[in-house]
Amino acid sequence: MAHFADAGAVPVETALLQPAETLLDLYGEDIRARAYVTADPLRGEQMLRPDFTVPVVQMHMQSMAEPARYSYAGEVFRKQELDETRPTEYLQAGFEVFATDDAAARDAEVFSVIASALEPLNLRAVTGDIGVLMAAVQGLATTEARRAALMRHLWRPARFRALLERFGGRSETPASRIALLAADDPFADAGVDVGLRSRDEVAARIETLRIDAQTPPIADEQRALIDAILSLRETAPHVLIALRDISVDLPHVGPAVDRLSARLDALAERGVDVENLAFESSYGRTSMEYYDGFVFGFYADDQPDVPVATGGRYDALTRVLGQGRSVPAVGGVIRPELVVQLRGGA
């Protein structure tokens, strides 16, 4: 916290219990599998704080001070369904910046502040950019409905891949769906209504599927470009060159590539060894759902799957929580207990 204060951050606190409705609106029902949920007789459904970013953004959107830098430290809570050795309660210390002046400079600022706090540990840094993939999806020559579906599942790689294969005409349509869409009256042998969806909602979904079935497949060339982007895993300068080549055939990614180039320049100005900085286009797709641009993480060699620190840009989140108002934002968190362990502490 003292390190963040030296970087200009104001310390803030947030409640341990957060309104579940806000988090469910952001993440959908998937978050129930990761968060501890309880009920309050007056405040309704509540969740033990799964992270600090959402409440800090809500706090900032009420004041709209700009530029603003915040720091915080405290417990977060996450269910662990697959690995009982991973903690369900742990500490986070974070640094968040809200500013409109220079996105590349602010990205570099947050990265370098986090990196300098961890410098004695000789950690491996990994970077990525969700914005490049988002721009590539928006540039696909297909319907808005298909682009929206792919964007919705950007952070679910298996589901995203299945949709891309289906929209590209490379997966077989189930016989049951073919029969359903061909029926004059899909409800003829449906029986009684069950579940929470109304018959009108089901009918609307069937009509959406019919329209999609008549839509031409995404061209193999464009699908291959998405695959090429997802497979990029090299030093940042080499990835930048590859993305420049891809942007010739998929112009929508051009602005995102320009932002990446400006960020690398800003990182270099802060003394970051950009020439050897790792970049993975798929980084952050399974664990950083609200990030929509620059993402990064720091890892110890003997724990390659457990980040000591993570962060990134989340401009869209401020737009959602600000109810129409928005401000560019980027931040990162460190797990202090991992830092203690790596320093040889108990």
Coordinates of C-alpha atoms in Angstrom, one line a residue:
M1 CA 0.0 0.0 0.0
A2 CA 2.9 2.3 0.7
H3 CA 4.3 1.5 -2.8
F4 CA 1.0 2.4 -4.3
A5 CA 0.8 5.6 -2.3
D6 CA 4.2 6.6 -3.6
A7 CA 2.6 6.2 -7.1
G8 CA -0.1 8.7 -6.2
A9 CA -2.9 6.4 -5.1
V10 CA -5.5 7.3 -2.6
P11 CA -6.4 4.3 -0.3
V12 CA -10.1 3.2 -0.3
E13 CA -12.1 0.5 1.3
T14 CA -15.2 -1.5 0.1
A15 CA -17.7 -3.6 1.8
L16 CA -17.2 -7.4 2.2
L17 CA -20.8 -8.0 1.2
Q18 CA -21.6 -6.9 -2.3
P19 CA -25.1 -6.8 -4.0
A20 CA -25.5 -10.0 -6.0
E21 CA -27.8 -8.3 -8.5
T22 CA -24.9 -6.1 -9.9
L23 CA -22.5 -9.0 -10.2
L24 CA -25.1 -11.3 -11.8
D25 CA -25.9 -8.5 -14.3
L26 CA -22.3 -8.3 -15.2
Y27 CA -21.2 -11.9 -15.3
G28 CA -24.5 -13.9 -15.6
E29 CA -25.3 -16.9 -13.5
D30 CA -21.8 -18.3 -14.1
I31 CA -20.5 -16.3 -11.2
R32 CA -22.6 -18.4 -8.7
A33 CA -20.1 -21.2 -9.3
R34 CA -17.3 -19.0 -8.1
A35 CA -18.8 -16.8 -5.4
Y36 CA -20.3 -17.3 -2.0
V37 CA -23.9 -16.2 -1.9
T38 CA -26.1 -15.3 1.1
A39 CA -29.4 -13.6 1.7
D40 CA -30.1 -10.5 3.7
P41 CA -33.7 -9.8 4.8
L42 CA -33.5 -6.1 3.9
R43 CA -30.8 -5.9 1.1
G44 CA -31.7 -9.1 -0.7
E45 CA -29.2 -11.5 -2.2
Q46 CA -25.5 -10.6 -1.4
M47 CA -22.1 -12.1 -2.4
L48 CA -18.9 -12.2 -0.4
R49 CA -16.6 -9.8 -2.3
P50 CA -15.1 -11.8 -5.3
D51 CA -12.9 -8.9 -6.3
F52 CA -12.4 -5.2 -5.7
T53 CA -12.7 -3.8 -9.2
V54 CA -16.5 -3.6 -9.4
P55 CA -17.1 -1.8 -6.0
V56 CA -14.1 0.5 -6.7
V57 CA -15.6 1.4 -10.1
Q58 CA -19.0 2.0 -8.6
M59 CA -17.4 4.3 -6.0
H60 CA -15.5 6.2 -8.7
M61 CA -18.5 6.6 -11.0
Q62 CA -20.3 8.5 -8.2
S63 CA -17.5 11.0 -7.8
M64 CA -16.1 11.1 -11.4
A65 CA -12.9 12.8 -10.2
E66 CA -10.4 12.7 -13.0
P67 CA -7.7 11.7 -13.1
A68 CA -8.0 9.4 -10.1
R69 CA -5.7 6.7 -8.6
Y70 CA -6.9 4.3 -5.9
S71 CA -5.3 1.6 -3.9
Y72 CA -6.9 -1.0 -1.6
A73 CA -6.1 -4.2 0.3
G74 CA -8.3 -6.9 1.8
E75 CA -9.8 -10.3 1.5
V76 CA -11.6 -11.7 -1.6
F77 CA -13.5 -15.0 -1.7
R78 CA -13.7 -17.6 -4.5
K79 CA -15.1 -21.1 -4.5
Q80 CA -12.7 -23.8 -5.7
E81 CA -14.5 -26.6 -7.4
L82 CA -11.6 -28.5 -8.8
D83 CA -8.5 -28.0 -6.6
E84 CA -9.0 -28.1 -2.8
T85 CA -5.4 -26.9 -2.3
R86 CA -6.2 -23.5 -3.7
P87 CA -7.5 -21.0 -1.1
T88 CA -11.1 -19.9 -1.0
E89 CA -10.2 -16.7 0.9
Y90 CA -7.1 -14.7 0.1
L91 CA -5.7 -11.2 0.1
Q92 CA -5.5 -8.7 -2.8
A93 CA -3.7 -5.4 -2.9
G94 CA -4.6 -3.3 -5.9
F95 CA -3.8 -0.1 -7.9
E96 CA -6.5 1.4 -10.2
V97 CA -6.2 4.4 -12.5
F98 CA -9.1 6.3 -14.1
A99 CA -7.9 8.9 -16.7
T100 CA -8.8 10.1 -20.2
D101 CA -5.5 11.6 -21.2
D102 CA -3.4 8.8 -22.7
A103 CA -4.5 5.2 -22.6
A104 CA -1.1 3.8 -23.7
A105 CA 0.7 5.8 -21.0
R106 CA -1.8 4.7 -18.3
D107 CA -1.5 1.1 -19.3
A108 CA 2.3 1.4 -19.0
E109 CA 2.0 3.2 -15.7
V110 CA -0.1 0.4 -14.1
F111 CA 2.1 -2.3 -15.5
S112 CA 5.3 -0.6 -14.3
V113 CA 3.9 0.2 -10.8
I114 CA 3.0 -3.5 -10.3
A115 CA 6.3 -4.7 -11.9
S116 CA 8.4 -2.5 -9.7
A117 CA 6.6 -3.8 -6.5
L118 CA 7.5 -7.3 -7.6
E119 CA 11.0 -6.6 -9.0
P120 CA 13.1 -8.5 -6.4
L121 CA 11.2 -11.7 -7.1
N122 CA 12.4 -12.2 -10.7
L123 CA 8.9 -13.1 -12.0
R124 CA 7.9 -13.9 -15.6
A125 CA 5.6 -11.3 -17.1
V126 CA 3.0 -12.2 -19.7
T127 CA 0.9 -9.6 -21.6
G128 CA -2.0 -9.8 -24.0
D129 CA -4.7 -7.7 -25.5
I130 CA -8.4 -8.7 -25.5
G131 CA -9.1 -5.7 -27.7
V132 CA -7.3 -7.2 -30.7
L133 CA -9.6 -10.3 -30.7
M134 CA -12.7 -8.2 -30.1
A135 CA -11.8 -6.0 -33.0
A136 CA -11.2 -9.1 -35.2
V137 CA -14.6 -10.5 -34.3
Q138 CA -16.3 -7.2 -35.1
G139 CA -14.6 -7.2 -38.5
L140 CA -16.0 -10.6 -39.6
A141 CA -18.2 -10.4 -42.7
T142 CA -21.3 -12.0 -41.1
T143 CA -24.5 -11.0 -39.3
E144 CA -24.6 -8.7 -36.2
A145 CA -26.3 -11.6 -34.3
R146 CA -23.4 -13.9 -35.0
R147 CA -20.8 -11.3 -34.1
A148 CA -22.7 -10.6 -30.8
A149 CA -22.8 -14.3 -30.0
L150 CA -19.1 -14.7 -30.5
M151 CA -18.4 -11.5 -28.5
R152 CA -20.6 -12.9 -25.6
H153 CA -18.5 -16.1 -25.4
L154 CA -15.1 -14.5 -25.9
W155 CA -14.1 -15.5 -22.4
R156 CA -15.3 -19.1 -22.9
P157 CA -12.7 -20.5 -25.3
A158 CA -14.4 -23.9 -25.9
R159 CA -17.8 -22.3 -26.5
F160 CA -16.3 -19.6 -28.7
R161 CA -14.5 -22.3 -30.8
A162 CA -17.7 -24.3 -31.2
L163 CA -19.6 -21.2 -32.4
L164 CA -16.9 -20.3 -34.8
E165 CA -16.9 -23.8 -36.3
R166 CA -20.7 -23.8 -36.5
F167 CA -20.9 -20.3 -38.1
G168 CA -18.2 -21.4 -40.5
G169 CA -20.2 -24.4 -41.6
R170 CA -17.7 -26.8 -40.3
S171 CA -19.8 -28.6 -37.7
E172 CA -22.7 -30.9 -38.4
T173 CA -26.2 -29.7 -37.5
P174 CA -28.0 -32.1 -35.2
A175 CA -30.9 -34.0 -36.8
S176 CA -33.2 -32.8 -34.0
R177 CA -32.5 -29.2 -34.8
I178 CA -33.0 -29.7 -38.6
A179 CA -36.4 -31.3 -37.9
L180 CA -37.4 -28.6 -35.4
L181 CA -36.6 -25.8 -37.9
A182 CA -38.3 -27.6 -40.8
A183 CA -41.6 -28.1 -38.9
D184 CA -44.6 -25.9 -39.8
D185 CA -45.6 -26.0 -36.1
P186 CA -42.7 -26.7 -33.8
F187 CA -45.1 -26.9 -30.9
A188 CA -47.4 -29.5 -32.3
D189 CA -46.0 -32.4 -30.3
A190 CA -44.3 -30.4 -27.5
G191 CA -46.7 -31.3 -24.7
V192 CA -47.2 -29.0 -21.7
D193 CA -45.1 -26.0 -21.1
V194 CA -42.3 -26.5 -18.6
G195 CA -39.5 -24.3 -17.4
L196 CA -39.2 -20.5 -16.9
R197 CA -39.4 -19.4 -20.6
S198 CA -42.7 -18.5 -22.1
R199 CA -43.9 -20.0 -25.3
D200 CA -43.4 -16.6 -27.0
E201 CA -39.7 -16.6 -25.9
V202 CA -39.2 -20.2 -27.2
A203 CA -40.9 -19.2 -30.5
A204 CA -38.6 -16.2 -30.8
R205 CA -35.5 -18.4 -30.2
I206 CA -36.7 -20.8 -32.9
E207 CA -37.1 -18.0 -35.4
T208 CA -33.6 -16.8 -34.6
L209 CA -32.3 -20.2 -35.3
R210 CA -34.2 -20.4 -38.6
I211 CA -32.7 -17.0 -39.7
D212 CA -29.2 -18.2 -38.7
A213 CA -29.6 -21.5 -40.6
Q214 CA -30.2 -19.4 -43.8
T215 CA -27.1 -17.2 -43.2
P216 CA -24.1 -18.0 -45.4
P217 CA -21.1 -19.4 -43.5
I218 CA -18.2 -17.3 -42.4
A219 CA -15.5 -17.5 -45.0
D220 CA -12.6 -19.9 -44.4
E221 CA -10.1 -17.1 -44.9
Q222 CA -11.6 -15.0 -42.2
R223 CA -12.0 -17.9 -39.8
A224 CA -8.3 -18.7 -40.4
L225 CA -7.4 -15.1 -39.5
I226 CA -9.1 -15.5 -36.2
D227 CA -7.2 -18.7 -35.6
A228 CA -3.9 -17.0 -36.6
I229 CA -4.6 -14.2 -34.0
L230 CA -5.4 -16.7 -31.3
S231 CA -2.2 -18.7 -31.9
L232 CA 0.1 -15.8 -31.6
R233 CA 2.5 -16.4 -28.7
E234 CA 5.9 -14.7 -29.0
T235 CA 7.7 -11.6 -27.8
A236 CA 5.6 -8.5 -28.2
P237 CA 7.6 -6.9 -31.1
H238 CA 7.2 -10.1 -33.2
V239 CA 3.5 -10.3 -32.4
L240 CA 3.1 -6.7 -33.5
I241 CA 4.7 -7.5 -36.9
A242 CA 2.4 -10.5 -37.3
L243 CA -0.7 -8.4 -36.4
R244 CA 0.3 -5.7 -38.9
D245 CA 0.3 -8.4 -41.6
I246 CA -3.1 -9.7 -40.4
S247 CA -4.6 -6.2 -40.4
V248 CA -4.1 -6.0 -44.2
D249 CA -6.7 -8.7 -44.6
L250 CA -8.8 -7.8 -41.6
P251 CA -8.7 -4.0 -41.4
H252 CA -10.9 -3.8 -38.3
V253 CA -8.0 -4.8 -36.1
G254 CA -5.8 -1.9 -37.4
P255 CA -6.8 0.6 -34.6
A256 CA -6.2 -2.1 -31.9
V257 CA -2.8 -2.9 -33.4
D258 CA -2.0 0.8 -33.3
R259 CA -2.9 0.9 -29.6
L260 CA -0.6 -2.1 -29.0
S261 CA 2.2 -0.3 -30.8
A262 CA 1.7 2.9 -28.7
R263 CA 1.6 0.8 -25.5
L264 CA 4.9 -0.9 -26.3
D265 CA 6.5 2.6 -26.9
A266 CA 5.1 3.8 -23.5
L267 CA 6.4 0.7 -21.7
A268 CA 9.8 1.2 -23.2
E269 CA 9.8 4.8 -22.0
R270 CA 9.3 3.4 -18.5
G271 CA 12.2 1.1 -18.7
V272 CA 10.4 -2.1 -19.5
D273 CA 12.4 -4.6 -21.6
V274 CA 9.9 -4.7 -24.4
E275 CA 12.1 -6.7 -26.8
N276 CA 11.8 -9.7 -24.4
L277 CA 8.3 -9.1 -23.1
A278 CA 6.0 -12.1 -23.7
F279 CA 2.7 -11.6 -25.5
E280 CA 0.0 -14.2 -25.9
S281 CA -3.1 -13.3 -27.8
S282 CA -5.3 -15.8 -25.9
Y283 CA -4.0 -14.6 -22.5
G284 CA -6.8 -13.6 -20.1
R285 CA -9.7 -15.3 -21.9
T286 CA -10.6 -17.7 -19.1
S287 CA -10.1 -15.5 -16.0
M288 CA -10.5 -11.8 -16.9
E289 CA -14.0 -11.4 -18.0
Y290 CA -14.4 -7.6 -17.7
Y291 CA -11.1 -6.7 -19.4
D292 CA -11.5 -5.4 -22.9
G293 CA -8.0 -4.3 -23.8
F294 CA -4.5 -4.7 -22.4
V295 CA -4.1 -7.6 -19.9
F296 CA -1.0 -8.8 -18.0
G297 CA 0.1 -11.2 -15.3
F298 CA 3.3 -12.1 -13.3
Y299 CA 4.2 -15.7 -12.5
A300 CA 6.9 -17.6 -10.6
D301 CA 8.7 -20.3 -12.5
D302 CA 7.7 -23.0 -10.1
Q303 CA 4.0 -22.0 -10.1
P304 CA 3.2 -21.3 -13.8
D305 CA -0.5 -21.5 -13.3
V306 CA -0.9 -19.3 -10.2
P307 CA -0.5 -15.6 -10.9
V308 CA 1.2 -13.5 -8.3
A309 CA -0.3 -10.4 -9.9
T310 CA -2.8 -9.7 -12.8
G311 CA -4.3 -6.6 -14.3
G312 CA -5.7 -4.9 -17.4
R313 CA -7.9 -2.4 -19.0
Y314 CA -11.7 -2.4 -18.4
D315 CA -13.2 0.7 -20.1
A316 CA -16.5 -1.1 -20.9
L317 CA -17.1 -2.0 -17.3
T318 CA -17.2 1.7 -16.3
R319 CA -19.8 2.3 -19.0
V320 CA -22.0 -0.5 -17.6
L321 CA -21.7 0.6 -14.0
G322 CA -21.8 4.3 -14.8
Q323 CA -25.3 4.0 -16.4
G324 CA -24.3 5.8 -19.6
R325 CA -21.3 7.7 -18.2
S326 CA -17.8 6.1 -18.7
V327 CA -14.2 6.8 -18.2
P328 CA -11.1 4.9 -19.4
A329 CA -9.8 2.7 -16.6
V330 CA -6.9 0.3 -16.0
G331 CA -5.7 -1.5 -12.9
G332 CA -3.9 -4.5 -11.3
V333 CA -3.8 -6.6 -8.2
I334 CA -1.0 -8.3 -6.3
R335 CA -1.5 -11.3 -4.0
P336 CA 0.6 -10.4 -1.0
E337 CA 0.7 -13.9 0.6
L338 CA 2.3 -15.2 -2.6
V339 CA 4.9 -12.5 -2.4
V340 CA 5.7 -13.5 1.2
Q341 CA 6.1 -17.1 0.2
L342 CA 8.4 -16.2 -2.7
R343 CA 10.5 -14.2 -0.3
G344 CA 11.0 -17.2 1.9
G345 CA 8.5 -16.4 4.5
A346 CA 6.2 -18.8 6.4

